[in-house]
CSV table of C-alpha atoms and ligand atoms in Angstrom, one decimal:
chain,number,residue,atom,x,y,z
C,115,MET,CA,118.2,97.8,88.4
C,116,ALA,CA,115.5,100.1,90.5
C,117,LYS,CA,112.5,101.9,88.2
C,118,LEU,CA,113.0,105.0,90.1
C,119,GLN,CA,116.3,106.2,91.4
C,120,LEU,CA,117.1,109.3,93.4
C,121,SER,CA,120.8,110.3,94.2
C,122,LYS,CA,121.7,112.8,96.7
C,123,VAL,CA,118.8,115.2,95.7
C,124,ASN,CA,119.3,118.8,96.8
C,125,LYS,CA,116.7,121.5,96.5
C,126,HIS,CA,117.0,125.2,97.3
C,127,PHE,CA,114.4,127.9,96.7
C,128,ASP,CA,116.4,131.1,96.8
C,129,LYS,CA,118.8,130.3,100.1
C,130,ASN,CA,116.3,128.5,101.7
C,131,GLN,CA,117.2,124.5,101.2
C,132,VAL,CA,114.0,122.6,101.6
C,133,LEU,CA,115.3,119.1,100.4
C,134,LYS,CA,118.7,117.5,101.7
C,135,GLU,CA,120.4,114.4,100.4
C,136,ILE,CA,117.1,112.5,99.1
C,137,SER,CA,118.4,109.0,98.1
C,138,PHE,CA,115.6,106.7,97.7
C,139,GLU,CA,114.7,103.8,95.0
C,140,VAL,CA,111.5,102.5,94.0
C,141,GLU,CA,111.5,99.2,92.2
C,142,GLU,CA,109.6,97.9,89.1
C,143,GLY,CA,106.0,97.5,90.1
C,144,GLU,CA,106.3,98.7,93.6
C,145,PHE,CA,103.5,101.4,95.5
C,146,PHE,CA,106.2,103.5,97.4
C,147,VAL,CA,104.8,106.2,99.8
C,148,LEU,CA,106.1,109.7,100.5
C,149,VAL,CA,105.2,110.3,104.2
C,150,GLY,CA,105.4,113.5,106.5
C,151,PRO,CA,103.7,116.7,108.1
C,152,SER,CA,102.7,119.6,105.9
C,153,GLY,CA,105.5,121.8,104.4
C,154,CYS,CA,108.1,119.0,104.7
C,155,GLY,CA,109.2,118.8,100.7
C,156,LYS,CA,106.8,115.8,99.7
C,157,SER,CA,105.5,117.7,96.4
C,158,THR,CA,108.6,119.3,96.0
C,159,ILE,CA,110.2,115.4,95.1
C,160,LEU,CA,107.1,114.7,93.4
C,161,ARG,CA,107.5,117.9,91.0
C,162,MET,CA,111.2,117.1,91.0
C,163,ILE,CA,110.5,113.7,89.4
C,164,ALA,CA,107.6,114.8,87.3
C,165,GLY,CA,110.1,117.8,85.7
C,166,LEU,CA,108.0,120.4,87.1
C,167,GLU,CA,110.9,121.4,89.0
C,168,GLU,CA,114.4,121.4,88.6
C,169,VAL,CA,116.5,119.8,91.1
C,170,SER,CA,119.7,122.1,92.8
C,171,THR,CA,121.7,118.8,92.8
C,172,GLY,CA,121.5,115.5,92.5
C,173,GLU,CA,120.6,113.0,89.8
C,174,ILE,CA,117.3,111.6,89.2
C,175,TYR,CA,117.2,108.0,86.9
C,176,LEU,CA,114.5,106.3,85.7
C,177,ASP,CA,115.1,103.4,84.0
C,178,GLY,CA,118.4,103.9,84.4
C,179,VAL,CA,118.2,106.9,82.4
C,180,LEU,CA,119.2,110.1,83.9
C,181,ILE,CA,116.5,112.4,83.5
C,182,ASN,CA,117.6,115.5,85.4
C,183,HIS,CA,117.0,117.8,82.4
C,184,PHE,CA,114.4,116.0,80.4
C,185,PRO,CA,111.7,118.3,79.6
C,186,SER,CA,108.3,117.2,81.6
C,187,LYS,CA,106.5,115.7,78.5
C,188,GLN,CA,109.8,113.2,77.6
C,189,ARG,CA,109.5,111.8,81.0
C,190,ASP,CA,107.0,109.4,80.6
C,191,VAL,CA,105.3,109.9,83.9
C,192,ALA,CA,101.9,110.7,85.0
C,193,MET,CA,100.9,113.1,87.7
C,194,VAL,CA,97.3,113.1,89.7
C,195,PHE,CA,96.9,116.0,92.0
C,196,GLN,CA,94.7,116.7,95.0
C,197,ASN,CA,92.7,119.1,92.8
C,198,TYR,CA,91.5,116.9,89.9
C,199,ALA,CA,92.2,119.8,87.5
C,200,LEU,CA,89.4,118.3,84.8
C,201,TYR,CA,88.7,120.5,82.0
C,202,PRO,CA,85.1,121.5,83.2
C,203,HIS,CA,83.6,121.7,79.3
C,204,PHE,CA,85.0,118.4,78.3
C,205,THR,CA,83.2,115.5,79.0
C,206,VAL,CA,84.7,112.4,80.6
C,207,PHE,CA,85.2,111.3,77.5
C,208,GLU,CA,86.9,114.1,76.1
C,209,ASN,CA,88.9,114.2,79.3
C,210,LEU,CA,90.2,110.9,79.1
C,211,ALA,CA,91.1,111.4,75.4
C,212,PHE,CA,92.8,114.5,75.8
C,213,PRO,CA,96.3,113.5,76.9
C,214,LEU,CA,96.2,111.0,74.2
C,215,LYS,CA,95.2,113.4,71.4
C,216,LEU,CA,98.4,115.9,72.8
C,217,ARG,CA,100.1,113.0,72.0
C,218,GLY,CA,98.9,112.1,68.8
C,219,TYR,CA,97.2,109.0,68.8
C,220,SER,CA,94.7,107.7,65.9
C,221,LYS,CA,91.3,108.4,66.6
C,222,GLU,CA,90.4,104.6,66.8
C,223,GLU,CA,93.5,104.4,69.5
C,224,ILE,CA,91.9,106.6,71.5
C,225,ARG,CA,88.4,105.1,71.6
C,226,LEU,CA,89.8,102.2,72.4
C,227,ARG,CA,92.3,103.0,75.0
C,228,VAL,CA,89.4,105.4,76.8
C,229,CYS,CA,86.7,102.8,76.8
C,230,GLU,CA,89.3,99.9,78.3
C,231,THR,CA,89.8,102.9,81.3
C,232,ALA,CA,86.6,103.7,81.7
C,233,ASP,CA,86.1,99.9,82.2
C,234,ILE,CA,88.6,99.3,84.7
C,235,LEU,CA,87.5,102.7,86.6
C,236,GLY,CA,84.0,101.7,86.5
C,237,LEU,CA,83.3,104.8,84.4
C,238,GLY,CA,81.5,103.7,81.5
C,239,GLY,CA,78.3,104.8,82.2
C,240,LEU,CA,79.7,108.3,82.4
C,241,LEU,CA,81.4,109.2,79.3
C,242,GLN,CA,79.0,111.8,78.4
C,243,ARG,CA,78.8,113.6,81.4
C,244,LYS,CA,80.3,116.7,81.8
C,245,PRO,CA,82.7,117.2,85.6
C,246,LYS,CA,80.1,119.4,87.1
C,247,ALA,CA,77.9,116.5,87.1
C,248,LEU,CA,79.9,113.6,88.7
C,249,SER,CA,80.1,113.3,92.2
C,250,GLY,CA,83.6,113.8,94.1
C,251,GLY,CA,84.8,110.1,94.0
C,252,GLU,CA,83.7,109.9,90.3
C,253,ARG,CA,86.0,113.1,89.6
C,254,GLN,CA,88.7,111.6,91.4
C,255,ARG,CA,88.3,108.3,89.3
C,256,VAL,CA,88.5,110.6,85.9
C,257,ALA,CA,91.1,112.0,87.4
C,258,LEU,CA,92.9,108.9,87.8
C,259,GLY,CA,91.3,107.5,84.1
C,260,ARG,CA,93.7,110.3,82.5
C,261,ALA,CA,96.4,109.3,84.2
C,262,ILE,CA,96.1,105.4,83.3
C,263,VAL,CA,94.6,106.1,79.7
C,264,ARG,CA,98.4,106.6,78.4
C,265,LYS,CA,100.4,103.5,80.1
C,266,PRO,CA,103.1,105.8,81.9
C,267,LYS,CA,106.6,104.0,83.0
C,268,LEU,CA,105.5,105.5,86.4
C,269,PHE,CA,102.7,107.3,88.4
C,270,LEU,CA,103.2,109.9,90.5
C,271,PHE,CA,100.0,110.9,93.2
C,272,ASP,CA,100.2,114.1,95.3
C,273,GLU,CA,97.6,113.6,98.0
C,274,PRO,CA,94.7,112.2,95.6
C,275,LEU,CA,92.4,111.6,98.1
C,276,SER,CA,92.2,114.5,100.8
C,277,ASN,CA,89.8,116.3,99.1
C,278,LEU,CA,87.3,113.1,99.4
C,279,ASP,CA,85.2,112.5,102.8
C,280,ALA,CA,86.3,109.8,105.0
C,281,LEU,CA,84.3,107.0,103.7
C,282,LEU,CA,85.2,107.4,100.0
C,283,ARG,CA,89.1,107.8,101.1
C,284,VAL,CA,88.7,104.5,102.7
C,285,GLN,CA,86.8,103.1,99.7
C,286,MET,CA,88.9,104.7,97.1
C,287,ARG,CA,92.0,103.7,99.0
C,288,GLY,CA,91.0,99.8,98.4
C,289,GLU,CA,90.3,100.9,94.6
C,290,LEU,CA,93.7,102.0,94.2
C,291,LEU,CA,95.2,98.9,95.5
C,292,LYS,CA,93.2,97.3,93.2
C,293,LEU,CA,93.9,98.9,90.4
C,294,HIS,CA,97.8,98.9,91.0
C,295,LYS,CA,98.0,95.2,91.4
C,296,SER,CA,96.1,94.8,88.0
C,297,LEU,CA,98.3,97.6,85.9
C,298,LYS,CA,101.8,96.4,88.1
C,299,THR,CA,103.3,99.9,87.3
C,300,SER,CA,105.4,101.9,89.8
C,301,VAL,CA,103.6,104.4,92.0
C,302,VAL,CA,105.3,107.5,93.8
C,303,TYR,CA,102.2,108.3,96.2
C,304,VAL,CA,102.5,111.3,98.5
C,305,THR,CA,100.2,112.2,101.6
C,306,HIS,CA,100.4,113.7,105.3
C,307,ASP,CA,98.1,110.8,106.4
C,308,GLN,CA,100.3,108.4,108.4
C,309,LEU,CA,97.1,105.7,108.0
C,310,GLU,CA,97.1,106.2,104.3
C,311,ALA,CA,100.8,105.8,103.9
C,312,MET,CA,100.6,102.5,106.3
C,313,THR,CA,97.6,101.2,104.3
C,314,LEU,CA,98.9,101.5,100.7
C,315,GLY,CA,102.7,101.1,100.7
C,316,ASP,CA,104.7,98.5,100.0
C,317,ARG,CA,107.5,100.7,101.5
C,318,CYS,CA,107.1,104.1,103.0
C,319,LEU,CA,109.4,106.9,103.0
C,320,VAL,CA,109.3,109.3,106.6
C,321,LEU,CA,110.1,113.0,105.6
C,322,LYS,CA,110.4,115.6,108.1
C,323,GLU,CA,111.9,119.3,107.5
C,324,GLY,CA,113.3,117.9,103.8
C,325,THR,CA,115.4,115.2,105.6
C,326,ILE,CA,114.9,111.3,105.2
C,327,GLN,CA,114.0,110.1,109.1
C,328,GLN,CA,113.3,106.2,107.9
C,329,ILE,CA,112.5,104.0,104.6
C,330,GLY,CA,110.8,101.0,105.4
C,331,ALA,CA,107.8,98.8,104.8
C,332,PRO,CA,104.9,99.5,107.0
C,333,PHE,CA,105.2,97.1,109.9
C,334,GLU,CA,109.0,98.0,110.2
C,335,LEU,CA,108.3,101.7,110.6
C,336,TYR,CA,105.4,100.6,113.3
C,337,SER,CA,107.8,98.2,115.3
C,338,SER,CA,111.2,99.7,114.8
C,339,PRO,CA,111.1,103.3,114.1
C,340,SER,CA,114.6,104.9,113.3
C,341,ASN,CA,114.0,107.7,115.9
C,342,ILE,CA,111.7,109.7,118.5
C,343,PHE,CA,109.8,111.7,115.3
C,344,VAL,CA,109.2,108.3,113.3
C,345,ALA,CA,108.0,106.7,116.5
C,346,SER,CA,105.3,109.5,117.6
C,347,PHE,CA,104.3,110.1,114.0
C,348,ILE,CA,103.4,106.6,113.1
C,349,GLY,CA,100.3,105.1,114.8
C,350,THR,CA,97.6,106.1,116.8
C,351,PRO,CA,97.3,107.0,119.1
C,352,SER,CA,100.9,107.9,119.4
C,353,MET,CA,103.5,106.0,121.2
C,354,ASN,CA,103.9,106.8,125.0
C,355,LEU,CA,107.3,108.4,125.5
C,356,LEU,CA,108.3,108.6,128.9
C,357,LYS,CA,111.4,110.3,130.1
C,358,GLY,CA,113.0,109.0,132.9
C,359,ILE,CA,116.7,108.0,134.1
C,360,LEU,CA,118.3,104.5,133.7
C,361,ILE,CA,119.4,103.1,137.0
C,362,SER,CA,121.1,100.7,135.7
C,363,SER,CA,120.4,98.3,132.6
C,364,LEU,CA,118.1,96.4,134.2
C,365,GLU,CA,116.1,99.0,135.8
C,366,PHE,CA,114.1,102.4,134.4
C,367,THR,CA,112.6,105.2,136.5
C,368,PHE,CA,110.5,108.0,135.6
C,369,GLY,CA,107.8,110.3,137.0
C,370,ASP,CA,107.7,110.7,140.7
C,371,ARG,CA,108.8,107.5,141.9
C,372,SER,CA,107.4,105.1,139.2
C,373,ARG,CA,110.0,102.1,138.8
C,374,LEU,CA,110.3,99.4,136.1
C,375,SER,CA,112.4,96.4,136.1
C,376,LEU,CA,113.8,95.9,132.6
C,377,PRO,CA,114.0,92.4,130.8
C,378,GLY,CA,117.5,90.8,130.8
C,379,LYS,CA,117.6,91.0,126.8
C,380,PHE,CA,118.0,94.8,126.4
C,381,GLU,CA,121.1,94.7,128.7
C,382,GLU,CA,123.5,94.9,126.2
C,383,ASP,CA,122.1,97.4,124.2
C,384,LEU,CA,121.5,99.6,127.2
C,385,LYS,CA,124.7,99.3,129.2
C,386,ALA,CA,126.1,102.4,127.8
C,387,TYR,CA,123.5,104.6,128.8
C,388,ALA,CA,123.4,103.5,132.8
C,389,GLY,CA,122.9,106.5,134.6
C,390,ARG,CA,121.9,108.7,131.9
C,391,GLU,CA,118.4,110.3,131.1
C,392,ILE,CA,116.6,108.4,128.2
C,393,CYS,CA,113.2,108.0,127.0
C,394,LEU,CA,111.4,104.7,126.7
C,395,GLY,CA,108.6,104.1,123.9
C,396,ILE,CA,105.6,102.1,124.4
C,397,ARG,CA,102.8,101.8,121.9
C,398,PRO,CA,99.3,102.0,123.8
C,399,GLU,CA,98.4,98.6,123.0
C,400,ASP,CA,101.1,97.7,125.1
C,401,VAL,CA,100.2,99.0,128.2
C,402,ARG,CA,97.3,97.3,130.2
C,403,ILE,CA,95.0,98.0,133.1
C,404,ALA,CA,94.9,94.7,134.2
C,405,GLY,CA,97.9,92.0,134.6
C,406,LYS,CA,101.3,91.6,136.5
C,407,SER,CA,101.6,94.6,139.1
C,408,GLN,CA,104.4,96.8,138.5
C,409,ASN,CA,103.6,99.5,141.2
C,410,LEU,CA,102.3,101.8,138.2
C,411,LYS,CA,99.4,103.7,139.5
C,412,PHE,CA,97.7,106.3,137.0
C,413,GLU,CA,94.7,108.5,137.5
C,414,LEU,CA,92.1,108.2,134.0
C,415,GLU,CA,91.4,111.5,132.9
C,416,GLN,CA,89.6,110.5,129.8
C,417,ILE,CA,87.7,108.1,127.8
C,418,GLU,CA,87.4,108.5,124.1
C,419,PRO,CA,85.1,105.6,122.6
C,420,VAL,CA,86.4,104.6,119.1
C,421,GLY,CA,83.9,101.6,118.3
C,422,ALA,CA,85.0,98.4,119.3
C,423,GLU,CA,87.4,99.7,121.6
C,424,ALA,CA,88.4,103.0,123.7
C,425,PHE,CA,91.6,105.1,124.0
C,426,LEU,CA,92.1,106.0,127.6
C,427,TYR,CA,94.1,108.5,128.7
C,428,PHE,CA,95.7,108.3,132.3
C,429,LYS,CA,98.3,110.8,133.8
C,430,ALA,CA,100.6,110.8,136.8
C,431,GLY,CA,101.9,113.7,138.1
C,432,ASP,CA,103.6,115.5,134.6
C,433,GLN,CA,103.2,111.6,132.8
C,434,LYS,CA,101.1,111.8,130.2
C,435,LEU,CA,99.8,108.3,128.8
C,436,VAL,CA,97.3,106.4,126.6
C,437,THR,CA,96.2,103.0,126.4
C,438,ARG,CA,93.8,100.9,124.0
C,439,GLU,CA,91.1,98.7,125.7
C,440,ARG,CA,88.3,96.8,124.5
C,441,PHE,CA,86.4,96.6,127.9
C,442,TYR,CA,85.8,99.7,129.5
C,443,GLU,CA,82.4,100.2,130.6
C,444,ASN,CA,83.0,100.1,133.9
C,445,LEU,CA,85.7,102.8,134.0
C,446,HIS,CA,85.3,106.3,134.5
C,447,PRO,CA,87.3,109.1,134.6
C,448,GLY,CA,89.0,110.1,137.9
C,449,ILE,CA,89.7,106.8,138.9
C,450,PHE,CA,93.1,105.2,139.6
C,451,SER,CA,94.2,101.9,137.7
C,452,GLU,CA,97.2,100.0,138.3
C,453,LEU,CA,99.3,99.8,134.7
C,454,SER,CA,101.2,97.5,133.8
C,455,PHE,CA,103.6,97.5,130.5
C,456,ASN,CA,104.7,94.4,128.1
C,457,LEU,CA,108.0,95.4,128.7
C,458,ASP,CA,109.1,93.1,125.6
C,459,LYS,CA,108.0,95.1,123.5
C,460,ALA,CA,109.4,98.8,124.9
C,461,LEU,CA,112.0,100.6,123.1
C,462,PHE,CA,114.4,103.5,124.1
C,463,PHE,CA,115.8,106.7,122.7
C,464,ASP,CA,118.5,108.6,122.9
C,465,LEU,CA,117.6,111.8,124.2
C,466,LYS,CA,119.8,113.6,123.1
C,467,THR,CA,119.9,112.6,119.2
C,468,GLY,CA,116.1,111.1,119.4
C,469,GLU,CA,118.0,107.8,117.7
C,470,ASN,CA,116.6,104.4,118.6
C,471,ILE,CA,118.8,103.0,120.6
C,472,PHE,CA,118.4,99.4,119.5
C,473,LYS,CA,118.7,100.8,115.6
C,474,LEU,CA,122.4,102.1,116.5
C,475,ARG,CA,123.4,98.6,117.3
C,476,ILE,CA,121.4,97.4,113.6
C,477,ASP,CA,123.5,100.4,111.9
C,478,ASN,CA,126.9,99.4,113.4
C,479,ARG,CA,126.5,95.9,112.8
O,610,ATP,N1,108.2,127.9,94.4
O,610,ATP,C1,108.5,128.0,95.6
O,610,ATP,N2,109.3,128.9,96.4
O,610,ATP,C2,109.9,128.7,97.2
O,610,ATP,N3,109.7,127.5,98.3
O,610,ATP,C3,108.5,127.0,98.0
O,610,ATP,C4,108.2,126.9,96.8
O,610,ATP,N4,107.6,125.8,97.0
O,610,ATP,C5,107.6,125.0,98.1
O,610,ATP,N5,108.3,125.7,98.8
O,610,ATP,C6,108.6,125.7,100.1
O,610,ATP,O1,109.1,124.1,100.2
O,610,ATP,C7,108.7,123.8,101.5
O,610,ATP,C8,108.5,122.4,101.1
O,610,ATP,O2,107.3,122.2,100.4
O,610,ATP,P1,105.8,121.1,99.8
O,610,ATP,O3,104.8,122.1,98.8
O,610,ATP,O4,107.1,120.0,98.9
O,610,ATP,O5,105.7,120.8,101.0
O,610,ATP,P2,104.6,119.5,101.3
O,610,ATP,O6,105.6,118.1,102.3
O,610,ATP,O7,104.4,118.9,99.9
O,610,ATP,O8,103.5,120.0,102.3
O,610,ATP,P3,102.1,120.0,102.7
O,610,ATP,O9,101.6,118.3,103.0
O,610,ATP,O10,101.5,121.2,103.2
O,610,ATP,O11,101.5,120.0,101.0
O,610,ATP,C9,107.8,124.3,102.5
O,610,ATP,O12,108.6,125.1,103.0
O,610,ATP,C10,107.5,125.6,101.1
O,610,ATP,O13,107.4,126.7,101.7
O,611,MG,MG1,102.4,118.9,98.9
């Protein structure tokens, strides 16, 4: 049985419906990430699981028990917020001890649990300090500590790393993964950062305007996005999306007069779309500036070096395109390059619905 289960959960604030038919399951020990743009409803889902917000309709089960009407305290979940919300006048020890005191633990038990938690998080030397004498990363670790000290059934994290600088964020991501590996407690983790979602999640749920777009392992979202939204939301730089006409199931034309011969393996899926306008999606790493010529001439507009490689921004007429290349020293804006597409990796989207055409086939099986 799943650890946490949401079944057809809807949420209205007055007349405004912010979540629509949300259903998902989080397995025992799973690291499950909710990801989506600002305002799409991520925190609201988390707050409903924590009991800080009521569901309008639908059910939430924890360990198979319906918890909709349980007050927050009875749910045995621990939530960590973006702004650590530590008590400023308490020491680290007292901050960690507080949730246990509230629940009536003995002094000895509190001391044992706080020391154990401080050990796990490397806070041993800081127990007598007050929050203002801690760095951002240390504060965040205390906030995590306050959640794990209770050994809850489920952790809920709402953008816990977004107040940290970039380097510390990467470091804390690693620490969170290690922590999760050793505690094996299920996690629901909220972020608007797709990279964070991809690096942390066993599975991720992509949310847009209160509606689930796709649930899957990070690689699944990257390689088989269910629609144009997921395709462009997951991955940096975003997937190239080329609007054009499918002349036949073997030929696609876009821009002024660029033509692509498509691999035969797509024929069956694309048949129904012949003669129609569709969208071809191709990842930046599947576009090369050398290789088999497909007569695609593009002008290089901008080079964005990012260390070991650079993102190259091209255009041809209205069509923009980005590639990633390791060797770019001899290139400069203004030159024209022949681009070649690794079409075996191409995806196709229905322009009306935004759906991945290959996904429709998978769903209909
Ligand atoms: N108490 C409330 N009353 C009315 N509307 C609310 C309330 N709380 C949230 N909303 C609205 O619900 C929607 C979802 O909000 P939510 O905080 O869940 O988004 P989010 O995905 O967490 O965004 P962010 O990434 O910015 O934190 C937003 O449009 C927000 O304005
Ligand atoms: Mg939020």
